[in-house]
mmCIF file with all atom_site columns, C-alpha atoms in Angstrom:
data_model
loop_
_atom_site.group_PDB
_atom_site.id
_atom_site.type_symbol
_atom_site.label_atom_id
_atom_site.label_alt_id
_atom_site.label_comp_id
_atom_site.label_asym_id
_atom_site.label_entity_id
_atom_site.label_seq_id
_atom_site.pdbx_PDB_ins_code
_atom_site.Cartn_x
_atom_site.Cartn_y
_atom_site.Cartn_z
_atom_site.occupancy
_atom_site.B_iso_or_equiv
_atom_site.pdbx_formal_charge
_atom_site.auth_seq_id
_atom_site.auth_comp_id
_atom_site.auth_asym_id
_atom_site.auth_atom_id
_atom_site.pdbx_PDB_model_num
ATOM 1   C CA . MET Z 1 1   ? 0.000   0.000  0.000  1.00 0.00 ? 965  MET Z CA 1
ATOM 2   C CA . ASP Z 1 2   ? 1.258   3.460  -0.848 1.00 0.00 ? 966  ASP Z CA 1
ATOM 3   C CA . THR Z 1 3   ? 2.340   5.298  2.298  1.00 0.00 ? 967  THR Z CA 1
ATOM 4   C CA . THR Z 1 4   ? 3.298   8.599  0.676  1.00 0.00 ? 968  THR Z CA 1
ATOM 5   C CA . ALA Z 1 5   ? 1.185   11.500 1.869  1.00 0.00 ? 969  ALA Z CA 1
ATOM 6   C CA . ALA Z 1 6   ? -0.374  13.998 -0.507 1.00 0.00 ? 970  ALA Z CA 1
ATOM 7   C CA . SER Z 1 7   ? 1.180   17.375 -1.306 1.00 0.00 ? 971  SER Z CA 1
ATOM 8   C CA . THR Z 1 8   ? 1.369   19.696 1.675  1.00 0.00 ? 972  THR Z CA 1
ATOM 9   C CA . THR Z 1 9   ? -0.954  22.433 0.475  1.00 0.00 ? 973  THR Z CA 1
ATOM 10  C CA . SER Z 1 10  ? -4.221  22.447 -1.428 1.00 0.00 ? 974  SER Z CA 1
ATOM 11  C CA . THR Z 1 11  ? -6.938  25.023 -1.877 1.00 0.00 ? 975  THR Z CA 1
ATOM 12  C CA . SER Z 1 12  ? -10.624 24.615 -2.636 1.00 0.00 ? 976  SER Z CA 1
ATOM 13  C CA . PRO Z 1 13  ? -12.725 27.413 -4.110 1.00 0.00 ? 977  PRO Z CA 1
ATOM 14  C CA . THR Z 1 14  ? -13.428 30.541 -2.105 1.00 0.00 ? 978  THR Z CA 1
ATOM 15  C CA . SER Z 1 15  ? -16.544 30.262 0.067  1.00 0.00 ? 979  SER Z CA 1
ATOM 16  C CA . SER Z 1 16  ? -19.863 31.365 -1.322 1.00 0.00 ? 980  SER Z CA 1
ATOM 17  C CA . ASP Z 1 17  ? -19.885 34.554 0.770  1.00 0.00 ? 981  ASP Z CA 1
ATOM 18  C CA . GLY Z 1 18  ? -16.578 35.716 -0.729 1.00 0.00 ? 982  GLY Z CA 1
ATOM 19  C CA . ALA Z 1 19  ? -14.590 35.310 2.501  1.00 0.00 ? 983  ALA Z CA 1
ATOM 20  C CA . ALA Z 1 20  ? -10.916 34.375 2.381  1.00 0.00 ? 984  ALA Z CA 1
ATOM 21  C CA . PRO Z 1 21  ? -10.294 30.617 2.467  1.00 0.00 ? 985  PRO Z CA 1
ATOM 22  C CA . LEU Z 1 22  ? -10.043 29.119 5.941  1.00 0.00 ? 986  LEU Z CA 1
ATOM 23  C CA . LYS Z 1 23  ? -6.475  27.973 6.546  1.00 0.00 ? 987  LYS Z CA 1
ATOM 24  C CA . VAL Z 1 24  ? -6.592  24.467 8.011  1.00 0.00 ? 988  VAL Z CA 1
ATOM 25  C CA . ALA Z 1 25  ? -3.412  22.783 9.241  1.00 0.00 ? 989  ALA Z CA 1
ATOM 26  C CA . VAL Z 1 26  ? -3.790  19.009 8.920  1.00 0.00 ? 990  VAL Z CA 1
ATOM 27  C CA . ILE Z 1 27  ? -1.404  17.364 11.377 1.00 0.00 ? 991  ILE Z CA 1
ATOM 28  C CA . LEU Z 1 28  ? -0.247  13.819 10.651 1.00 0.00 ? 992  LEU Z CA 1
ATOM 29  C CA . GLY Z 1 29  ? 0.586   12.632 14.149 1.00 0.00 ? 993  GLY Z CA 1
ATOM 30  C CA . SER Z 1 30  ? 2.558   9.386  13.711 1.00 0.00 ? 994  SER Z CA 1
ATOM 31  C CA . ASN Z 1 31  ? 6.152   8.754  12.653 1.00 0.00 ? 995  ASN Z CA 1
ATOM 32  C CA . ARG Z 1 32  ? 6.157   4.999  13.254 1.00 0.00 ? 996  ARG Z CA 1
ATOM 33  C CA . ASP Z 1 33  ? 7.949   2.861  10.669 1.00 0.00 ? 997  ASP Z CA 1
ATOM 34  C CA . GLY Z 1 34  ? 5.410   1.361  8.278  1.00 0.00 ? 998  GLY Z CA 1
ATOM 35  C CA . ARG Z 1 35  ? 2.718   3.743  9.519  1.00 0.00 ? 999  ARG Z CA 1
ATOM 36  C CA . PHE Z 1 36  ? -0.751  3.797  7.977  1.00 0.00 ? 1000 PHE Z CA 1
ATOM 37  C CA . GLY Z 1 37  ? -1.199  7.526  8.556  1.00 0.00 ? 1001 GLY Z CA 1
ATOM 38  C CA . PRO Z 1 38  ? -0.275  8.753  5.049  1.00 0.00 ? 1002 PRO Z CA 1
ATOM 39  C CA . VAL Z 1 39  ? -3.121  6.669  3.581  1.00 0.00 ? 1003 VAL Z CA 1
ATOM 40  C CA . VAL Z 1 40  ? -5.575  8.368  5.932  1.00 0.00 ? 1004 VAL Z CA 1
ATOM 41  C CA . ALA Z 1 41  ? -4.004  11.768 5.234  1.00 0.00 ? 1005 ALA Z CA 1
ATOM 42  C CA . ASP Z 1 42  ? -4.338  11.350 1.471  1.00 0.00 ? 1006 ASP Z CA 1
ATOM 43  C CA . TRP Z 1 43  ? -7.961  10.309 1.889  1.00 0.00 ? 1007 TRP Z CA 1
ATOM 44  C CA . PHE Z 1 44  ? -8.805  13.248 4.153  1.00 0.00 ? 1008 PHE Z CA 1
ATOM 45  C CA . LEU Z 1 45  ? -7.004  15.852 2.029  1.00 0.00 ? 1009 LEU Z CA 1
ATOM 46  C CA . GLY Z 1 46  ? -8.996  14.648 -0.966 1.00 0.00 ? 1010 GLY Z CA 1
ATOM 47  C CA . ARG Z 1 47  ? -12.255 15.306 0.892  1.00 0.00 ? 1011 ARG Z CA 1
ATOM 48  C CA . ALA Z 1 48  ? -11.071 18.674 2.188  1.00 0.00 ? 1012 ALA Z CA 1
ATOM 49  C CA . ALA Z 1 49  ? -10.182 19.737 -1.360 1.00 0.00 ? 1013 ALA Z CA 1
ATOM 50  C CA . ARG Z 1 50  ? -13.842 19.320 -2.325 1.00 0.00 ? 1014 ARG Z CA 1
ATOM 51  C CA . HIS Z 1 51  ? -15.075 21.536 0.502  1.00 0.00 ? 1015 HIS Z CA 1
ATOM 52  C CA . PRO Z 1 52  ? -15.595 25.176 -0.477 1.00 0.00 ? 1016 PRO Z CA 1
ATOM 53  C CA . GLY Z 1 53  ? -13.455 27.782 1.200  1.00 0.00 ? 1017 GLY Z CA 1
ATOM 54  C CA . ILE Z 1 54  ? -10.742 25.582 2.758  1.00 0.00 ? 1018 ILE Z CA 1
ATOM 55  C CA . GLU Z 1 55  ? -6.972  25.827 2.244  1.00 0.00 ? 1019 GLU Z CA 1
ATOM 56  C CA . THR Z 1 56  ? -5.024  22.907 3.749  1.00 0.00 ? 1020 THR Z CA 1
ATOM 57  C CA . ASP Z 1 57  ? -1.422  22.579 4.884  1.00 0.00 ? 1021 ASP Z CA 1
ATOM 58  C CA . LEU Z 1 58  ? -0.205  19.077 5.787  1.00 0.00 ? 1022 LEU Z CA 1
ATOM 59  C CA . ILE Z 1 59  ? 2.218   19.081 8.723  1.00 0.00 ? 1023 ILE Z CA 1
ATOM 60  C CA . ASP Z 1 60  ? 3.813   15.645 9.117  1.00 0.00 ? 1024 ASP Z CA 1
ATOM 61  C CA . VAL Z 1 61  ? 5.512   15.031 12.478 1.00 0.00 ? 1025 VAL Z CA 1
ATOM 62  C CA . ALA Z 1 62  ? 7.892   12.644 10.716 1.00 0.00 ? 1026 ALA Z CA 1
ATOM 63  C CA . GLU Z 1 63  ? 9.283   15.588 8.748  1.00 0.00 ? 1027 GLU Z CA 1
ATOM 64  C CA . THR Z 1 64  ? 9.425   18.313 11.408 1.00 0.00 ? 1028 THR Z CA 1
ATOM 65  C CA . GLY Z 1 65  ? 12.549  17.101 13.193 1.00 0.00 ? 1029 GLY Z CA 1
ATOM 66  C CA . LEU Z 1 66  ? 11.503  18.690 16.488 1.00 0.00 ? 1030 LEU Z CA 1
ATOM 67  C CA . PRO Z 1 67  ? 13.686  17.823 19.488 1.00 0.00 ? 1031 PRO Z CA 1
ATOM 68  C CA . THR Z 1 68  ? 12.042  15.679 22.136 1.00 0.00 ? 1032 THR Z CA 1
ATOM 69  C CA . ALA Z 1 69  ? 13.567  17.673 25.011 1.00 0.00 ? 1033 ALA Z CA 1
ATOM 70  C CA . ILE Z 1 70  ? 11.593  20.882 25.572 1.00 0.00 ? 1034 ILE Z CA 1
ATOM 71  C CA . THR Z 1 71  ? 13.946  23.774 26.325 1.00 0.00 ? 1035 THR Z CA 1
ATOM 72  C CA . PHE Z 1 72  ? 13.706  27.554 26.521 1.00 0.00 ? 1036 PHE Z CA 1
ATOM 73  C CA . SER Z 1 73  ? 17.053  27.898 24.727 1.00 0.00 ? 1037 SER Z CA 1
ATOM 74  C CA . PRO Z 1 74  ? 17.194  25.547 21.711 1.00 0.00 ? 1038 PRO Z CA 1
ATOM 75  C CA . GLY Z 1 75  ? 20.330  25.522 19.598 1.00 0.00 ? 1039 GLY Z CA 1
ATOM 76  C CA . PRO Z 1 76  ? 20.428  27.274 16.207 1.00 0.00 ? 1040 PRO Z CA 1
ATOM 77  C CA . GLU Z 1 77  ? 19.448  24.198 14.171 1.00 0.00 ? 1041 GLU Z CA 1
ATOM 78  C CA . GLU Z 1 78  ? 16.691  23.233 16.568 1.00 0.00 ? 1042 GLU Z CA 1
ATOM 79  C CA . ALA Z 1 79  ? 15.425  26.809 16.680 1.00 0.00 ? 1043 ALA Z CA 1
ATOM 80  C CA . ALA Z 1 80  ? 15.254  26.931 12.880 1.00 0.00 ? 1044 ALA Z CA 1
ATOM 81  C CA . ARG Z 1 81  ? 13.271  23.694 12.677 1.00 0.00 ? 1045 ARG Z CA 1
ATOM 82  C CA . LEU Z 1 82  ? 10.968  24.881 15.425 1.00 0.00 ? 1046 LEU Z CA 1
ATOM 83  C CA . ALA Z 1 83  ? 10.402  28.259 13.770 1.00 0.00 ? 1047 ALA Z CA 1
ATOM 84  C CA . ALA Z 1 84  ? 9.439   26.604 10.482 1.00 0.00 ? 1048 ALA Z CA 1
ATOM 85  C CA . VAL Z 1 85  ? 6.688   24.604 12.197 1.00 0.00 ? 1049 VAL Z CA 1
ATOM 86  C CA . SER Z 1 86  ? 5.602   27.433 14.491 1.00 0.00 ? 1050 SER Z CA 1
ATOM 87  C CA . GLU Z 1 87  ? 5.036   29.754 11.541 1.00 0.00 ? 1051 GLU Z CA 1
ATOM 88  C CA . ARG Z 1 88  ? 2.735   27.258 9.860  1.00 0.00 ? 1052 ARG Z CA 1
ATOM 89  C CA . LEU Z 1 89  ? 0.734   26.621 13.035 1.00 0.00 ? 1053 LEU Z CA 1
ATOM 90  C CA . ALA Z 1 90  ? 0.404   30.331 13.730 1.00 0.00 ? 1054 ALA Z CA 1
ATOM 91  C CA . ALA Z 1 91  ? -0.888  30.935 10.197 1.00 0.00 ? 1055 ALA Z CA 1
ATOM 92  C CA . ALA Z 1 92  ? -3.633  28.314 10.585 1.00 0.00 ? 1056 ALA Z CA 1
ATOM 93  C CA . ASP Z 1 93  ? -7.213  29.266 11.411 1.00 0.00 ? 1057 ASP Z CA 1
ATOM 94  C CA . ALA Z 1 94  ? -8.090  25.695 12.416 1.00 0.00 ? 1058 ALA Z CA 1
ATOM 95  C CA . PHE Z 1 95  ? -6.510  22.281 12.897 1.00 0.00 ? 1059 PHE Z CA 1
ATOM 96  C CA . VAL Z 1 96  ? -7.391  18.705 12.019 1.00 0.00 ? 1060 VAL Z CA 1
ATOM 97  C CA . VAL Z 1 97  ? -5.294  16.143 13.888 1.00 0.00 ? 1061 VAL Z CA 1
ATOM 98  C CA . LEU Z 1 98  ? -4.866  12.695 12.331 1.00 0.00 ? 1062 LEU Z CA 1
ATOM 99  C CA . THR Z 1 99  ? -3.927  10.205 15.039 1.00 0.00 ? 1063 THR Z CA 1
ATOM 100 C CA . PRO Z 1 100 ? -3.598  6.469  15.532 1.00 0.00 ? 1064 PRO Z CA 1
ATOM 101 C CA . GLU Z 1 101 ? -3.997  4.833  18.919 1.00 0.00 ? 1065 GLU Z CA 1
ATOM 102 C CA . TYR Z 1 102 ? -0.909  3.330  20.506 1.00 0.00 ? 1066 TYR Z CA 1
ATOM 103 C CA . ASN Z 1 103 ? -1.476  1.555  23.838 1.00 0.00 ? 1067 ASN Z CA 1
ATOM 104 C CA . HIS Z 1 104 ? -4.746  3.417  24.486 1.00 0.00 ? 1068 HIS Z CA 1
ATOM 105 C CA . SER Z 1 105 ? -3.155  6.800  23.768 1.00 0.00 ? 1069 SER Z CA 1
ATOM 106 C CA . PHE Z 1 106 ? -1.711  9.011  21.042 1.00 0.00 ? 1070 PHE Z CA 1
ATOM 107 C CA . PRO Z 1 107 ? 1.872   9.057  19.688 1.00 0.00 ? 1071 PRO Z CA 1
ATOM 108 C CA . ALA Z 1 108 ? 4.722   10.745 21.539 1.00 0.00 ? 1072 ALA Z CA 1
ATOM 109 C CA . PRO Z 1 109 ? 5.841   12.824 18.493 1.00 0.00 ? 1073 PRO Z CA 1
ATOM 110 C CA . LEU Z 1 110 ? 2.373   14.382 18.350 1.00 0.00 ? 1074 LEU Z CA 1
ATOM 111 C CA . LYS Z 1 111 ? 2.603   15.362 22.032 1.00 0.00 ? 1075 LYS Z CA 1
ATOM 112 C CA . THR Z 1 112 ? 6.039   16.856 21.351 1.00 0.00 ? 1076 THR Z CA 1
ATOM 113 C CA . LEU Z 1 113 ? 4.632   19.006 18.554 1.00 0.00 ? 1077 LEU Z CA 1
ATOM 114 C CA . ILE Z 1 114 ? 1.784   20.126 20.792 1.00 0.00 ? 1078 ILE Z CA 1
ATOM 115 C CA . ASP Z 1 115 ? 3.994   20.914 23.789 1.00 0.00 ? 1079 ASP Z CA 1
ATOM 116 C CA . TRP Z 1 116 ? 6.475   23.036 21.841 1.00 0.00 ? 1080 TRP Z CA 1
ATOM 117 C CA . HIS Z 1 117 ? 3.677   25.540 21.156 1.00 0.00 ? 1081 HIS Z CA 1
ATOM 118 C CA . SER Z 1 118 ? 1.151   27.578 23.075 1.00 0.00 ? 1082 SER Z CA 1
ATOM 119 C CA . ALA Z 1 119 ? -0.191  30.797 21.520 1.00 0.00 ? 1083 ALA Z CA 1
ATOM 120 C CA . GLU Z 1 120 ? -0.314  29.149 18.084 1.00 0.00 ? 1084 GLU Z CA 1
ATOM 121 C CA . TRP Z 1 121 ? -3.200  26.946 19.268 1.00 0.00 ? 1085 TRP Z CA 1
ATOM 122 C CA . GLN Z 1 122 ? -5.250  29.464 21.212 1.00 0.00 ? 1086 GLN Z CA 1
ATOM 123 C CA . ALA Z 1 123 ? -8.814  30.408 20.273 1.00 0.00 ? 1087 ALA Z CA 1
ATOM 124 C CA . LYS Z 1 124 ? -8.871  28.049 17.281 1.00 0.00 ? 1088 LYS Z CA 1
ATOM 125 C CA . PRO Z 1 125 ? -10.876 24.871 16.603 1.00 0.00 ? 1089 PRO Z CA 1
ATOM 126 C CA . VAL Z 1 126 ? -9.300  21.413 16.594 1.00 0.00 ? 1090 VAL Z CA 1
ATOM 127 C CA . ALA Z 1 127 ? -10.948 18.422 14.911 1.00 0.00 ? 1091 ALA Z CA 1
ATOM 128 C CA . PHE Z 1 128 ? -9.854  14.797 14.925 1.00 0.00 ? 1092 PHE Z CA 1
ATOM 129 C CA . VAL Z 1 129 ? -9.557  11.970 12.411 1.00 0.00 ? 1093 VAL Z CA 1
ATOM 130 C CA . SER Z 1 130 ? -8.490  8.734  14.097 1.00 0.00 ? 1094 SER Z CA 1
ATOM 131 C CA . TYR Z 1 131 ? -7.650  5.227  13.030 1.00 0.00 ? 1095 TYR Z CA 1
ATOM 132 C CA . GLY Z 1 132 ? -6.665  1.962  14.630 1.00 0.00 ? 1096 GLY Z CA 1
ATOM 133 C CA . GLY Z 1 133 ? -8.023  -1.440 15.549 1.00 0.00 ? 1097 GLY Z CA 1
ATOM 134 C CA . ILE Z 1 134 ? -11.402 -2.145 17.068 1.00 0.00 ? 1098 ILE Z CA 1
ATOM 135 C CA . SER Z 1 135 ? -11.504 1.209  18.898 1.00 0.00 ? 1099 SER Z CA 1
ATOM 136 C CA . GLY Z 1 136 ? -10.752 3.232  15.765 1.00 0.00 ? 1100 GLY Z CA 1
ATOM 137 C CA . GLY Z 1 137 ? -8.366  5.456  17.703 1.00 0.00 ? 1101 GLY Z CA 1
ATOM 138 C CA . LEU Z 1 138 ? -11.165 7.057  19.732 1.00 0.00 ? 1102 LEU Z CA 1
ATOM 139 C CA . ARG Z 1 139 ? -9.387  6.581  23.059 1.00 0.00 ? 1103 ARG Z CA 1
ATOM 140 C CA . ALA Z 1 140 ? -6.511  8.665  21.707 1.00 0.00 ? 1104 ALA Z CA 1
ATOM 141 C CA . VAL Z 1 141 ? -8.992  11.356 20.670 1.00 0.00 ? 1105 VAL Z CA 1
ATOM 142 C CA . GLU Z 1 142 ? -10.555 11.513 24.142 1.00 0.00 ? 1106 GLU Z CA 1
ATOM 143 C CA . GLN Z 1 143 ? -7.135  12.136 25.675 1.00 0.00 ? 1107 GLN Z CA 1
ATOM 144 C CA . LEU Z 1 144 ? -6.285  14.742 23.057 1.00 0.00 ? 1108 LEU Z CA 1
ATOM 145 C CA . ARG Z 1 145 ? -9.454  16.664 23.899 1.00 0.00 ? 1109 ARG Z CA 1
ATOM 146 C CA . GLN Z 1 146 ? -8.147  17.123 27.442 1.00 0.00 ? 1110 GLN Z CA 1
ATOM 147 C CA . VAL Z 1 147 ? -4.751  18.258 26.201 1.00 0.00 ? 1111 VAL Z CA 1
ATOM 148 C CA . PHE Z 1 148 ? -6.172  20.781 23.753 1.00 0.00 ? 1112 PHE Z CA 1
ATOM 149 C CA . ALA Z 1 149 ? -8.613  22.153 26.344 1.00 0.00 ? 1113 ALA Z CA 1
ATOM 150 C CA . GLU Z 1 150 ? -5.574  23.214 28.374 1.00 0.00 ? 1114 GLU Z CA 1
ATOM 151 C CA . LEU Z 1 151 ? -4.316  25.124 25.315 1.00 0.00 ? 1115 LEU Z CA 1
ATOM 152 C CA . HIS Z 1 152 ? -7.484  27.233 25.015 1.00 0.00 ? 1116 HIS Z CA 1
ATOM 153 C CA . THR Z 1 153 ? -8.801  25.569 21.874 1.00 0.00 ? 1117 THR Z CA 1
ATOM 154 C CA . VAL Z 1 154 ? -12.333 24.542 20.936 1.00 0.00 ? 1118 VAL Z CA 1
ATOM 155 C CA . THR Z 1 155 ? -12.488 20.866 19.999 1.00 0.00 ? 1119 THR Z CA 1
ATOM 156 C CA . VAL Z 1 156 ? -15.019 19.928 17.347 1.00 0.00 ? 1120 VAL Z CA 1
ATOM 157 C CA . ARG Z 1 157 ? -17.672 17.536 18.549 1.00 0.00 ? 1121 ARG Z CA 1
ATOM 158 C CA . ASP Z 1 158 ? -17.867 15.130 15.562 1.00 0.00 ? 1122 ASP Z CA 1
ATOM 159 C CA . THR Z 1 159 ? -14.941 12.966 14.499 1.00 0.00 ? 1123 THR Z CA 1
ATOM 160 C CA . VAL Z 1 160 ? -14.034 10.629 11.667 1.00 0.00 ? 1124 VAL Z CA 1
ATOM 161 C CA . SER Z 1 161 ? -12.757 7.272  12.912 1.00 0.00 ? 1125 SER Z CA 1
ATOM 162 C CA . PHE Z 1 162 ? -11.552 4.206  11.053 1.00 0.00 ? 1126 PHE Z CA 1
ATOM 163 C CA . HIS Z 1 163 ? -11.996 0.926  12.918 1.00 0.00 ? 1127 HIS Z CA 1
ATOM 164 C CA . ASN Z 1 164 ? -9.690  -1.872 11.722 1.00 0.00 ? 1128 ASN Z CA 1
ATOM 165 C CA . ALA Z 1 165 ? -8.381  0.714  9.310  1.00 0.00 ? 1129 ALA Z CA 1
ATOM 166 C CA . GLY Z 1 166 ? -6.097  -1.507 7.265  1.00 0.00 ? 1130 GLY Z CA 1
ATOM 167 C CA . ALA Z 1 167 ? -9.035  -3.553 5.979  1.00 0.00 ? 1131 ALA Z CA 1
ATOM 168 C CA . LEU Z 1 168 ? -11.026 -0.491 4.889  1.00 0.00 ? 1132 LEU Z CA 1
ATOM 169 C CA . PHE Z 1 169 ? -8.695  0.689  2.103  1.00 0.00 ? 1133 PHE Z CA 1
ATOM 170 C CA . ASP Z 1 170 ? -7.437  -1.075 -0.992 1.00 0.00 ? 1134 ASP Z CA 1
ATOM 171 C CA . ASP Z 1 171 ? -3.813  -1.224 -2.153 1.00 0.00 ? 1135 ASP Z CA 1
ATOM 172 C CA . GLU Z 1 172 ? -4.210  2.108  -3.943 1.00 0.00 ? 1136 GLU Z CA 1
ATOM 173 C CA . GLY Z 1 173 ? -5.415  3.869  -0.801 1.00 0.00 ? 1137 GLY Z CA 1
ATOM 174 C CA . ARG Z 1 174 ? -9.061  3.999  -1.906 1.00 0.00 ? 1138 ARG Z CA 1
ATOM 175 C CA . HIS Z 1 175 ? -11.759 3.440  0.693  1.00 0.00 ? 1139 HIS Z CA 1
ATOM 176 C CA . ARG Z 1 176 ? -13.682 0.270  -0.138 1.00 0.00 ? 1140 ARG Z CA 1
ATOM 177 C CA . ASP Z 1 177 ? -17.039 1.670  1.062  1.00 0.00 ? 1141 ASP Z CA 1
ATOM 178 C CA . PRO Z 1 178 ? -16.598 5.456  0.893  1.00 0.00 ? 1142 PRO Z CA 1
ATOM 179 C CA . GLY Z 1 179 ? -20.167 6.620  1.469  1.00 0.00 ? 1143 GLY Z CA 1
ATOM 180 C CA . PRO Z 1 180 ? -20.359 6.685  5.292  1.00 0.00 ? 1144 PRO Z CA 1
ATOM 181 C CA . ALA Z 1 181 ? -16.791 7.952  5.700  1.00 0.00 ? 1145 ALA Z CA 1
ATOM 182 C CA . ASP Z 1 182 ? -17.316 10.706 3.140  1.00 0.00 ? 1146 ASP Z CA 1
ATOM 183 C CA . ALA Z 1 183 ? -20.483 11.775 4.961  1.00 0.00 ? 1147 ALA Z CA 1
ATOM 184 C CA . ALA Z 1 184 ? -18.657 11.857 8.290  1.00 0.00 ? 1148 ALA Z CA 1
ATOM 185 C CA . ALA Z 1 185 ? -15.857 13.928 6.764  1.00 0.00 ? 1149 ALA Z CA 1
ATOM 186 C CA . LYS Z 1 186 ? -18.362 16.445 5.428  1.00 0.00 ? 1150 LYS Z CA 1
ATOM 187 C CA . VAL Z 1 187 ? -19.957 16.868 8.858  1.00 0.00 ? 1151 VAL Z CA 1
ATOM 188 C CA . LEU Z 1 188 ? -16.527 17.350 10.441 1.00 0.00 ? 1152 LEU Z CA 1
ATOM 189 C CA . LEU Z 1 189 ? -15.445 19.867 7.796  1.00 0.00 ? 1153 LEU Z CA 1
ATOM 190 C CA . ASP Z 1 190 ? -18.706 21.792 8.092  1.00 0.00 ? 1154 ASP Z CA 1
ATOM 191 C CA . GLN Z 1 191 ? -18.097 22.144 11.816 1.00 0.00 ? 1155 GLN Z CA 1
ATOM 192 C CA . VAL Z 1 192 ? -14.459 23.119 11.301 1.00 0.00 ? 1156 VAL Z CA 1
ATOM 193 C CA . VAL Z 1 193 ? -15.498 25.851 8.880  1.00 0.00 ? 1157 VAL Z CA 1
ATOM 194 C CA . TRP Z 1 194 ? -18.205 27.183 11.204 1.00 0.00 ? 1158 TRP Z CA 1
ATOM 195 C CA . TRP Z 1 195 ? -15.947 27.321 14.246 1.00 0.00 ? 1159 TRP Z CA 1
ATOM 196 C CA . GLY Z 1 196 ? -12.892 28.387 12.276 1.00 0.00 ? 1160 GLY Z CA 1
ATOM 197 C CA . THR Z 1 197 ? -14.690 31.291 10.631 1.00 0.00 ? 1161 THR Z CA 1
ATOM 198 C CA . ALA Z 1 198 ? -16.402 32.401 13.840 1.00 0.00 ? 1162 ALA Z CA 1
ATOM 199 C CA . LEU Z 1 199 ? -13.198 32.313 15.871 1.00 0.00 ? 1163 LEU Z CA 1
ATOM 200 C CA . ARG Z 1 200 ? -11.161 33.980 13.121 1.00 0.00 ? 1164 ARG Z CA 1
ATOM 201 C CA . ASP Z 1 201 ? -13.663 36.832 13.047 1.00 0.00 ? 1165 ASP Z CA 1
ATOM 202 C CA . ALA Z 1 202 ? -13.537 37.048 16.855 1.00 0.00 ? 1166 ALA Z CA 1
ATOM 203 C CA . ARG Z 1 203 ? -9.726  37.165 16.934 1.00 0.00 ? 1167 ARG Z CA 1
ATOM 204 C CA . ASN Z 1 204 ? -9.705  39.865 14.266 1.00 0.00 ? 1168 ASN Z CA 1
ATOM 205 C CA . ALA Z 1 205 ? -12.195 41.918 16.264 1.00 0.00 ? 1169 ALA Z CA 1
ATOM 206 C CA . ARG Z 1 206 ? -10.407 41.390 19.562 1.00 0.00 ? 1170 ARG Z CA 1
ATOM 207 C CA . PRO Z 1 207 ? -7.138  39.494 20.134 1.00 0.00 ? 1171 PRO Z CA 1
ATOM 208 C CA . TYR Z 1 208 ? -7.666  36.517 22.402 1.00 0.00 ? 1172 TYR Z CA 1
ATOM 209 C CA . GLY Z 1 209 ? -6.908  37.294 26.043 1.00 0.00 ? 1173 GLY Z CA 1
ATOM 210 C CA . ALA Z 1 210 ? -7.298  41.053 25.583 1.00 0.00 ? 1174 ALA Z CA 1
#
């Protein structure tokens, strides 16, 4: 099965009200060898591209190179890698986190990415697409909701989850029964756009915390 994720940025048409596209950072949260995440990322980015008014940026934790030790004085190389990711998170109006479930929780590299940042998350919506075995990654999502609440985000109620994910896609990365998953993705994206637009307008009117 192809495990190469789609291109990092895609844009769908401007929304019907003429507003600027909502910038959505899609975070691929696993760097495990042989990971299934890129298949899920390609699938989700394809659905997001069909949704009016969304601009996506895929941030893959396997490519960020962030140090695992959190420090207030990173070295020059670490600071440069951190700045590259921080800029992309800060530019986002909303986030969609793609996570597997490892041992009833989410991957350590995803937590590292989260913990390196603070203001970049604040007053923005976070949605979740999860995958795994029988639980579909939902236990990881429940823990992530608690983490993101601490960072002053709004987590989107509906999720997309893939139970026994490996059996749901063919060797070309196509979902074998796309109807229900496509419908779930639309609901999630509709909620992301509503919250993302509302909170973007609110931040423009009054910076968060002011």
